[in-house]
PDB file of C-alpha atoms in Angstrom:
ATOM      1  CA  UNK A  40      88.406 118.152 112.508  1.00 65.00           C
ATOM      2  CA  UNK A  41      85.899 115.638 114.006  1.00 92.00           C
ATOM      3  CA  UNK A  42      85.064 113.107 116.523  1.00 97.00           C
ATOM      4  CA  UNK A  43      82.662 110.180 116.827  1.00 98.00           C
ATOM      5  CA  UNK A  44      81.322 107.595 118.570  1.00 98.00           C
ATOM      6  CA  UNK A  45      81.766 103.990 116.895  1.00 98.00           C
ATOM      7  CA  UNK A  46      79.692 101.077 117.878  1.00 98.00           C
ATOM      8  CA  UNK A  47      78.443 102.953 120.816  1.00 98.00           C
ATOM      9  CA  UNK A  48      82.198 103.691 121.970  1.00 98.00           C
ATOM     10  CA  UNK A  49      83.524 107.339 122.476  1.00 98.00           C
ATOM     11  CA  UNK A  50      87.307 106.365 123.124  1.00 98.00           C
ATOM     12  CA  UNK A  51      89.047 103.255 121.958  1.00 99.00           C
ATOM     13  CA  UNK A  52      90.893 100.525 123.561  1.00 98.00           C
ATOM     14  CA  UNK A  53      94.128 102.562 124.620  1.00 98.00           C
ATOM     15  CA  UNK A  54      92.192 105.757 125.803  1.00 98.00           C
ATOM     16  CA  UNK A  55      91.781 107.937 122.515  1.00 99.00           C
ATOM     17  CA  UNK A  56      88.975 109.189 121.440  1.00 98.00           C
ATOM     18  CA  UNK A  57      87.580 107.887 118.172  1.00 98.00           C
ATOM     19  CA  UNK A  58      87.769 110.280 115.179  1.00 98.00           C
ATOM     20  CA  UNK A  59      86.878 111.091 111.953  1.00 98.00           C
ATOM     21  CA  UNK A  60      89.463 110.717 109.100  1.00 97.00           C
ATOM     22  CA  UNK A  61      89.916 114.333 108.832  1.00 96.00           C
ATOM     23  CA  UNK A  62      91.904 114.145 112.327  1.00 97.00           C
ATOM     24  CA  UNK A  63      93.895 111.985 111.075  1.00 97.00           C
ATOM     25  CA  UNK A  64      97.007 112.596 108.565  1.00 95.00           C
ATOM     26  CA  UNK A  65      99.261 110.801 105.712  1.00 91.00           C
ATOM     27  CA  UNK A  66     102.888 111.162 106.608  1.00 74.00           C
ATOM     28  CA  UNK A  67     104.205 109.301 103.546  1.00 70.00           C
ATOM     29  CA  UNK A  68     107.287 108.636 104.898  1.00 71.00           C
ATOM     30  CA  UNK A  69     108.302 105.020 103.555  1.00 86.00           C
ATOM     31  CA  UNK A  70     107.012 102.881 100.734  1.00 86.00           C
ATOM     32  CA  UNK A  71     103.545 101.382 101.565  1.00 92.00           C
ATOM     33  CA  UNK A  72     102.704 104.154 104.216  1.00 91.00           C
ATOM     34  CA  UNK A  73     100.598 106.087 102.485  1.00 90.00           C
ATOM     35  CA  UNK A  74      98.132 103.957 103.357  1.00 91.00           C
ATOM     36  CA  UNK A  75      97.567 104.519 106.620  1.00 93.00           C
ATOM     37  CA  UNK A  76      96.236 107.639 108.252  1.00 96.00           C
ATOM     38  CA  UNK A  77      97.156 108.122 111.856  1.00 97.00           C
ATOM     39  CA  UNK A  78      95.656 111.181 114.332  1.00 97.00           C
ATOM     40  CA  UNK A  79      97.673 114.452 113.654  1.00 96.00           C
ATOM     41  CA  UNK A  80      99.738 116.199 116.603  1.00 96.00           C
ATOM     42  CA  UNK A  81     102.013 113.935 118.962  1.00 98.00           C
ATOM     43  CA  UNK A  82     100.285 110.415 117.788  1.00 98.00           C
ATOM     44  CA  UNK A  83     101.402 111.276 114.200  1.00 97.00           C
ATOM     45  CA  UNK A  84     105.110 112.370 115.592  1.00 97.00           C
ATOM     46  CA  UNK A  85     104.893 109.138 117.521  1.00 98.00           C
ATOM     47  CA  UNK A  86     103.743 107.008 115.067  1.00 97.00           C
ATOM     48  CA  UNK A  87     105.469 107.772 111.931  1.00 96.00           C
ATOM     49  CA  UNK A  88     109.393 107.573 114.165  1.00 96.00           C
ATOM     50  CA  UNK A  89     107.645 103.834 114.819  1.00 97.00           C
ATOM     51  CA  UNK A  90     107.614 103.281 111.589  1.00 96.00           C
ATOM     52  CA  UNK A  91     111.030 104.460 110.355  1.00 95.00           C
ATOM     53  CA  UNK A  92     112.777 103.251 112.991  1.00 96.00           C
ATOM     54  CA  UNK A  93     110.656  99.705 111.964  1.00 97.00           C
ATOM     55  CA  UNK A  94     111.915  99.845 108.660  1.00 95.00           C
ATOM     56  CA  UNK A  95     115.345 101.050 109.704  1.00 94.00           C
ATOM     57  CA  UNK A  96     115.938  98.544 112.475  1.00 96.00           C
ATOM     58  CA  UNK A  97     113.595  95.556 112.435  1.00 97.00           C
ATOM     59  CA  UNK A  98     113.123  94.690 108.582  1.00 96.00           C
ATOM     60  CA  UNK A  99     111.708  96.512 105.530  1.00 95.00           C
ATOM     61  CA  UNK A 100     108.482  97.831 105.132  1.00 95.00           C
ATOM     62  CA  UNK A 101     107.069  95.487 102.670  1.00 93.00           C
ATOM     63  CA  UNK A 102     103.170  95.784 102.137  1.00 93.00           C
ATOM     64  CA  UNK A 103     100.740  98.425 102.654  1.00 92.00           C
ATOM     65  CA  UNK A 104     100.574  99.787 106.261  1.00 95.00           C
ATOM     66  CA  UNK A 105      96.978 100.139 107.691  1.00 96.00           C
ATOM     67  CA  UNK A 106      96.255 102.882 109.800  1.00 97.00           C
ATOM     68  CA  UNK A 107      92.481 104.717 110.821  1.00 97.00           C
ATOM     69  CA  UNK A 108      89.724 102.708 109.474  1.00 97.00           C
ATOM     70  CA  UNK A 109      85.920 103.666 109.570  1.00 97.00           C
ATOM     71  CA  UNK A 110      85.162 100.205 110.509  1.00 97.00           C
ATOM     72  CA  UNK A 111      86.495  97.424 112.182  1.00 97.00           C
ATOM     73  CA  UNK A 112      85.739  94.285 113.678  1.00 95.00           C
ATOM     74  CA  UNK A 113      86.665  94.812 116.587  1.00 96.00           C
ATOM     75  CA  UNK A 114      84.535  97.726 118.211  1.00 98.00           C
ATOM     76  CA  UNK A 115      86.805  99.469 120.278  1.00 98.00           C
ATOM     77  CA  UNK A 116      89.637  99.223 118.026  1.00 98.00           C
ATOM     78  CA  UNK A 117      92.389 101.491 118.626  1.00 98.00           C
ATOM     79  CA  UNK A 118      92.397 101.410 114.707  1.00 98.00           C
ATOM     80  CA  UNK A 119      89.019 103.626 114.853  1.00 98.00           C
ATOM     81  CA  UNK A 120      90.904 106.581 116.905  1.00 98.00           C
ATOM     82  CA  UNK A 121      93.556 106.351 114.170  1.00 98.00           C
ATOM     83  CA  UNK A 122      96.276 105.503 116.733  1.00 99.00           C
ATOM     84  CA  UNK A 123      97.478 102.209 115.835  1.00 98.00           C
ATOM     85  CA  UNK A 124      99.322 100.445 112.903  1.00 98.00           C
ATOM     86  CA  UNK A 125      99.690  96.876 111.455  1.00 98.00           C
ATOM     87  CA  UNK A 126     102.991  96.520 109.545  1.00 97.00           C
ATOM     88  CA  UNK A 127     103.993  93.995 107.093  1.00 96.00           C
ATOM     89  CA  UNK A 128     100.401  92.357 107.687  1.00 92.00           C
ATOM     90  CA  UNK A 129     100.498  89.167 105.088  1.00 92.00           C
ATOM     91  CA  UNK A 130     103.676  88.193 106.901  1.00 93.00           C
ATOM     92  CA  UNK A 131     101.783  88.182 110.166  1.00 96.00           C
ATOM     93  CA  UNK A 132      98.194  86.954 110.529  1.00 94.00           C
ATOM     94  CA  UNK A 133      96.164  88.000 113.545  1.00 93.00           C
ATOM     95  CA  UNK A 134      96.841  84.876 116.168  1.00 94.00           C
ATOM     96  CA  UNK A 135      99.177  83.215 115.137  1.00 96.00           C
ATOM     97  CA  UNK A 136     103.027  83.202 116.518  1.00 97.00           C
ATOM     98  CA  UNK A 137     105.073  83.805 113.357  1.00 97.00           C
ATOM     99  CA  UNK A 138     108.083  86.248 113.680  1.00 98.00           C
ATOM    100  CA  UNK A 139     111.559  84.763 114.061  1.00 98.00           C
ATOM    101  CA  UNK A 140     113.461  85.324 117.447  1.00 98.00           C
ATOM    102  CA  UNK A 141     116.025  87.900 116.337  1.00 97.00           C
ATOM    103  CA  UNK A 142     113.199  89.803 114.661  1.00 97.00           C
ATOM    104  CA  UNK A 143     111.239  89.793 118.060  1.00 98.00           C
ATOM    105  CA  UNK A 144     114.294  90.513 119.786  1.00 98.00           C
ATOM    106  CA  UNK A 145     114.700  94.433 117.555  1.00 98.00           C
ATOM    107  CA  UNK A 146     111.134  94.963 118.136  1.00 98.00           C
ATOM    108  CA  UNK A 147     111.868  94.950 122.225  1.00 98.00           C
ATOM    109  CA  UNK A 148     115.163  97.178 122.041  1.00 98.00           C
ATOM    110  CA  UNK A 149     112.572  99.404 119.527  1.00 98.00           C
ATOM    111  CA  UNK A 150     110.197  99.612 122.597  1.00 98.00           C
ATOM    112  CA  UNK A 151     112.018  99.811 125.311  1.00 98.00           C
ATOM    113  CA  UNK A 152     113.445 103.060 123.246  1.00 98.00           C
ATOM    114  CA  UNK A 153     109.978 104.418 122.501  1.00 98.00           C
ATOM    115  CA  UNK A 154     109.774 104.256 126.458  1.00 98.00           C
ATOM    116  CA  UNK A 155     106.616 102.636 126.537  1.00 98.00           C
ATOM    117  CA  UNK A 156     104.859 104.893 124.214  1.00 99.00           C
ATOM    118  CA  UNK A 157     104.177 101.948 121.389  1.00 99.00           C
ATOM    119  CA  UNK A 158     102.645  98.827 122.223  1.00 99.00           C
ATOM    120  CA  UNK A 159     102.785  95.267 120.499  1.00 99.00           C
ATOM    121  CA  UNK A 160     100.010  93.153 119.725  1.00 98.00           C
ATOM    122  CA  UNK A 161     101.902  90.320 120.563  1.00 98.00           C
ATOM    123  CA  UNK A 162     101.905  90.895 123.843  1.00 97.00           C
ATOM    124  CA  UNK A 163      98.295  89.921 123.608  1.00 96.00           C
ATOM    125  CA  UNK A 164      96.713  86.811 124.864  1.00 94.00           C
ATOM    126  CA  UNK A 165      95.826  86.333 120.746  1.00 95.00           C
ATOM    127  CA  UNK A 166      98.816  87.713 119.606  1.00 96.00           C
ATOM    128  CA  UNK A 167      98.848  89.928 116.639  1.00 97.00           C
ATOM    129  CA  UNK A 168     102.723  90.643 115.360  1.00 98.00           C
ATOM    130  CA  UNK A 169     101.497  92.920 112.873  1.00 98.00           C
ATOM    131  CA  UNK A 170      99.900  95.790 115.471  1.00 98.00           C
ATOM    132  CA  UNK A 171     101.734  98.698 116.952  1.00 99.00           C
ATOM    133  CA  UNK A 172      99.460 101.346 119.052  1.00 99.00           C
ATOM    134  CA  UNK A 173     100.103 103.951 121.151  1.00 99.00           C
ATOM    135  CA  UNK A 174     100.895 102.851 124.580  1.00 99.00           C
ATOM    136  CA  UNK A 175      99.517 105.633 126.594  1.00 99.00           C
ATOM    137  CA  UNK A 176      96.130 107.386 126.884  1.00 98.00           C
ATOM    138  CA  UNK A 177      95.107 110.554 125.357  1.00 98.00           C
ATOM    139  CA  UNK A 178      96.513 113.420 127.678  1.00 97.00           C
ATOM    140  CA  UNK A 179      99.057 111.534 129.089  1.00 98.00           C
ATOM    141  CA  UNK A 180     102.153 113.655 129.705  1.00 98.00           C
ATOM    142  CA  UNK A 181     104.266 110.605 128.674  1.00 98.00           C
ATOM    143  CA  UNK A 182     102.881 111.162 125.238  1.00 99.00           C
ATOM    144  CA  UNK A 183     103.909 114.753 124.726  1.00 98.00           C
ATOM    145  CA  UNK A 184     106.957 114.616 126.253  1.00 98.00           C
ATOM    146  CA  UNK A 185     108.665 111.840 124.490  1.00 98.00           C
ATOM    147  CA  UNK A 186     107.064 113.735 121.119  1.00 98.00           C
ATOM    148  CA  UNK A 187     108.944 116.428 122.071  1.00 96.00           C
ATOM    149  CA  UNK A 188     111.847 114.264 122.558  1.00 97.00           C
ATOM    150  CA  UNK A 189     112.072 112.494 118.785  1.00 96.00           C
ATOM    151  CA  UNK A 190     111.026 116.243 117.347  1.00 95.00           C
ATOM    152  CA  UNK A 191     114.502 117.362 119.234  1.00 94.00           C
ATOM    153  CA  UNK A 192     116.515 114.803 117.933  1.00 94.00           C
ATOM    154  CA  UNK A 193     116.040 111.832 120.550  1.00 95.00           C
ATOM    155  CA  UNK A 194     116.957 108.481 118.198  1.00 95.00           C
ATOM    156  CA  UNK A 195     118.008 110.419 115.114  1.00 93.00           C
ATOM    157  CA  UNK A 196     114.719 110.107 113.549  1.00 92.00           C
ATOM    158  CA  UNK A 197     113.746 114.195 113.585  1.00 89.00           C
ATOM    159  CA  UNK A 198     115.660 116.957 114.629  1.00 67.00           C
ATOM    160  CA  UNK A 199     118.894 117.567 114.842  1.00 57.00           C
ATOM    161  CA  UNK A 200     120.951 114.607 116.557  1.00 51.00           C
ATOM    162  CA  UNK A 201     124.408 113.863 116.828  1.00 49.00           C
ATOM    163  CA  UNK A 202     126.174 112.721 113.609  1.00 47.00           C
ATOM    164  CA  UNK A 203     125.943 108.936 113.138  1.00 45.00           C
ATOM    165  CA  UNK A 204     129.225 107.133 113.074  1.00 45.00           C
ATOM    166  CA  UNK A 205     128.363 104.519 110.487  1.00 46.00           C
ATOM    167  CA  UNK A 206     127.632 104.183 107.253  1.00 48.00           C
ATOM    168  CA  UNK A 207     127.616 106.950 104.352  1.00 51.00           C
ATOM    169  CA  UNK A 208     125.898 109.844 106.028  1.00 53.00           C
ATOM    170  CA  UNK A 209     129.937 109.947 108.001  1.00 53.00           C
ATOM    171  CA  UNK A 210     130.593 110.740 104.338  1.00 56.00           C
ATOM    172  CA  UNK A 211     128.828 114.738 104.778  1.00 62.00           C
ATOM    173  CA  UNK A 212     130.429 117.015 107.243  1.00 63.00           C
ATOM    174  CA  UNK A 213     128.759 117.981 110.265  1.00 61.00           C
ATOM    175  CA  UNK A 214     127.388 120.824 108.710  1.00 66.00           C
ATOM    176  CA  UNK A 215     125.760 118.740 106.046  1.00 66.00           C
ATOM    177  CA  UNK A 216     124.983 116.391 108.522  1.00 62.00           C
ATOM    178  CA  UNK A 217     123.095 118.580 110.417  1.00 64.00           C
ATOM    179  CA  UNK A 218     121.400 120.610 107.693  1.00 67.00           C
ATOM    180  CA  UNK A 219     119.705 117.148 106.134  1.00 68.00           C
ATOM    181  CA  UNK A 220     118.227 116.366 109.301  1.00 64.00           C
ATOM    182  CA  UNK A 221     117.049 119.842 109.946  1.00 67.00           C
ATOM    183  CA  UNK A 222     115.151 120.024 106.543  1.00 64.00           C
ATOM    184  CA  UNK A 223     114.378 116.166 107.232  1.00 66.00           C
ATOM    185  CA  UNK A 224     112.542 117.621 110.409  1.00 63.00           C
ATOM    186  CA  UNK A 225     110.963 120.529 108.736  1.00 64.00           C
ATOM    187  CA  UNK A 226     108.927 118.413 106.072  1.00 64.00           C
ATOM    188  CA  UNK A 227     108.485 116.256 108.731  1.00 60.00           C
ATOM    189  CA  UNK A 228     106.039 119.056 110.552  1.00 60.00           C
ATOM    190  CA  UNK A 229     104.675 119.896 107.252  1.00 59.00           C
ATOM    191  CA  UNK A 230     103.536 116.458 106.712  1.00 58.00           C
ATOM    192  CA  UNK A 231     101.695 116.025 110.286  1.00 56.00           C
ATOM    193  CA  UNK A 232     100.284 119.540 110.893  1.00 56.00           C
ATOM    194  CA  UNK A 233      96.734 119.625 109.810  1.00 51.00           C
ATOM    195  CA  UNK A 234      96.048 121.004 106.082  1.00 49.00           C
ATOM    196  CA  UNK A 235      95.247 125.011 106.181  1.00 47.00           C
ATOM    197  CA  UNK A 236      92.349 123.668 104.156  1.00 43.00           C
ATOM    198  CA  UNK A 237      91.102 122.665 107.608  1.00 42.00           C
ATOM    199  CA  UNK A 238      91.551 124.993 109.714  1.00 42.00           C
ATOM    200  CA  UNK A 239      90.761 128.691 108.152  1.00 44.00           C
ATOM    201  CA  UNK A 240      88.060 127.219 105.027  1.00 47.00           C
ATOM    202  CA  UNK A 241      89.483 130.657 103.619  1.00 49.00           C
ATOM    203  CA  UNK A 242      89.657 130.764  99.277  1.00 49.00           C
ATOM    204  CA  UNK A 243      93.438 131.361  99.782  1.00 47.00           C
ATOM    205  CA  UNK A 244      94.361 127.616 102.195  1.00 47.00           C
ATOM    206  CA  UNK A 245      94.701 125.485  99.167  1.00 49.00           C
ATOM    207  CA  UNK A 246      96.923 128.084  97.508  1.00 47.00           C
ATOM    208  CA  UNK A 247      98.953 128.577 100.536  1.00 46.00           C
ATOM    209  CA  UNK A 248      98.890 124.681 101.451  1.00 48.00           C
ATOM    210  CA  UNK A 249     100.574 123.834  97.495  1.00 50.00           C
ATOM    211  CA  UNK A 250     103.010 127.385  97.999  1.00 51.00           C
ATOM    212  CA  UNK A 251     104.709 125.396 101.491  1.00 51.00           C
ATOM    213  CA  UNK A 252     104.611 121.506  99.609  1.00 56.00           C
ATOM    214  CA  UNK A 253     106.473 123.121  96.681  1.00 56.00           C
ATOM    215  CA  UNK A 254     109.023 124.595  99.253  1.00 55.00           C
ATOM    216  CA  UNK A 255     109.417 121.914 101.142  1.00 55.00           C
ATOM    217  CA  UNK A 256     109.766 119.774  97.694  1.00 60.00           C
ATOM    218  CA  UNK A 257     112.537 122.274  96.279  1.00 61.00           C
ATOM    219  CA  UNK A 258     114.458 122.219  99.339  1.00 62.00           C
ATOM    220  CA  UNK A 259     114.363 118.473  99.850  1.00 64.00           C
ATOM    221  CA  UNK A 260     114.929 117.657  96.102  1.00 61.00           C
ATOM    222  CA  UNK A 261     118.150 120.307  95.843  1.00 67.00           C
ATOM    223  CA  UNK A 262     119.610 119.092  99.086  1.00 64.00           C
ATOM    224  CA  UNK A 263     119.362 115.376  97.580  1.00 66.00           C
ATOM    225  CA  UNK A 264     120.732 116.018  94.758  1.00 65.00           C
ATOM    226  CA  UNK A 265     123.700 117.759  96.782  1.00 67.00           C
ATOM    227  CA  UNK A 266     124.586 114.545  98.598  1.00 64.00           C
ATOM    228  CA  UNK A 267     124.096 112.107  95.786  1.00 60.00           C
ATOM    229  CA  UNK A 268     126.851 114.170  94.085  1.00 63.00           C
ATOM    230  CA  UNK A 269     129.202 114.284  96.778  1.00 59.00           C
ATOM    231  CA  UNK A 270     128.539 110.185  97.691  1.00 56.00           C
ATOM    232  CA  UNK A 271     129.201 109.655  94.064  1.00 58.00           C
ATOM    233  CA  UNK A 272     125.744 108.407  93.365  1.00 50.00           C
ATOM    234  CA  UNK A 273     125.469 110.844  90.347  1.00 58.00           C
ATOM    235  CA  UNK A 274     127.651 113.203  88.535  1.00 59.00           C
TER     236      UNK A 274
END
């Protein structure tokens, strides 16, 4: 894992310091997100609940998502430290003042529930709808805390949280219910801790690296096919 400086800058916009891409890792958690590398640890954790609770609450993930970039036109780009994210760019172009009311409207609840942690571009003097960033500097304790939070269930998006009281997840028990979201967190760890690969450069990482995907895949594949039986989806 490695750092840089870009265009003469060490950190970028927000306060993180600008990094390589092998800092950085591919949750591939929705269509058109694996695209966009973000910085492992609590930016990832942060980063990726952004974007399901996006797709969940706001509107569908539609295009690719753009995450780290090696370059960017902007020199301190928060792009460059691999904590920010433009979603749904076509829809969205950089200036302009595009996005409906009620779609503006689920963005605030989303950050006023990611407790300042994400900010909007279009809060900018130039607005730009598309970008999401972190909100805090690296080291902040804000940062790690509310990490912690989403990884214990805060907003339903990792962990274990309560049972939701709509739509067809009510349809599992509360054992079930808690079990999907517990593997749901487990792969989600797997997915943002850095590969083996780099961390020990030992002749056994990649071996050990495809031994935990395939376990991760089994798991999440059997418990799948579990609840598409009982919802009726298949036989």
């Amino acid at each position: 894992m490695s750092f840089r400086t870009v265009y003469g800058y060490k950190y970028s916009e927000n306060g993180w310091r600008m990094c390589n891409r092998d800092e950085c890792v591919v949750a591939n958690v929705l269509p058109y997100t694996n695209t966009a590398p973000v910085r492992s640890g609590d930016a990832a954790t942060i980063l990726n609940a952004w974007l399901l609770w996006y797709h969940g609450n706001v509107e569908p993930i539609s295009s690719p998502v753009w995450g780290w970039s090696a370059t960017n036109d902007v020199a301190n780009s928060n792009h460059l430290s691999g904590t920010a994210l433009d979603i749904n760019a076509p829809k969205y172009p950089w200036g302009a003042r595009v996005m409906p009311a009620d779609r503006i409207a689920k963005v605030r609840k989303g950050l006023a529930a990611f407790e300042g942690t994400i900010f909007w571009g279009a809060d900018w003097q130039r607005a730009d709808e598309m970008h999401y960033q972190l909100g805090f500097a690296e080291g902040d304790r804000r940062i790690s805390a509310f990490a912690e939070k989403l990884n214990n269930g805060h907003l339903g998006i990792y962990g274990t949280a309560e049972p939701s009281e709509e739509g067809a997840l009510m349809a599992l028990s509360h054992a079930e219910q808690v079990e999907l979201l517990t593997k749901t967190r487990e792969l989600h760890h797997f997915l943002v801790t850095a590969e083996p690969s780099m961390v020990d450069g030992t002749p056994f990482a990649a071996a050990t690296l495809i031994r935990t995907a395939d376990y991760h895949a089994f798991n999440a594949h059997s418990l799948a096919k579990r609840i598409a039986k009982k919802l009726g989806v298949i036989e």
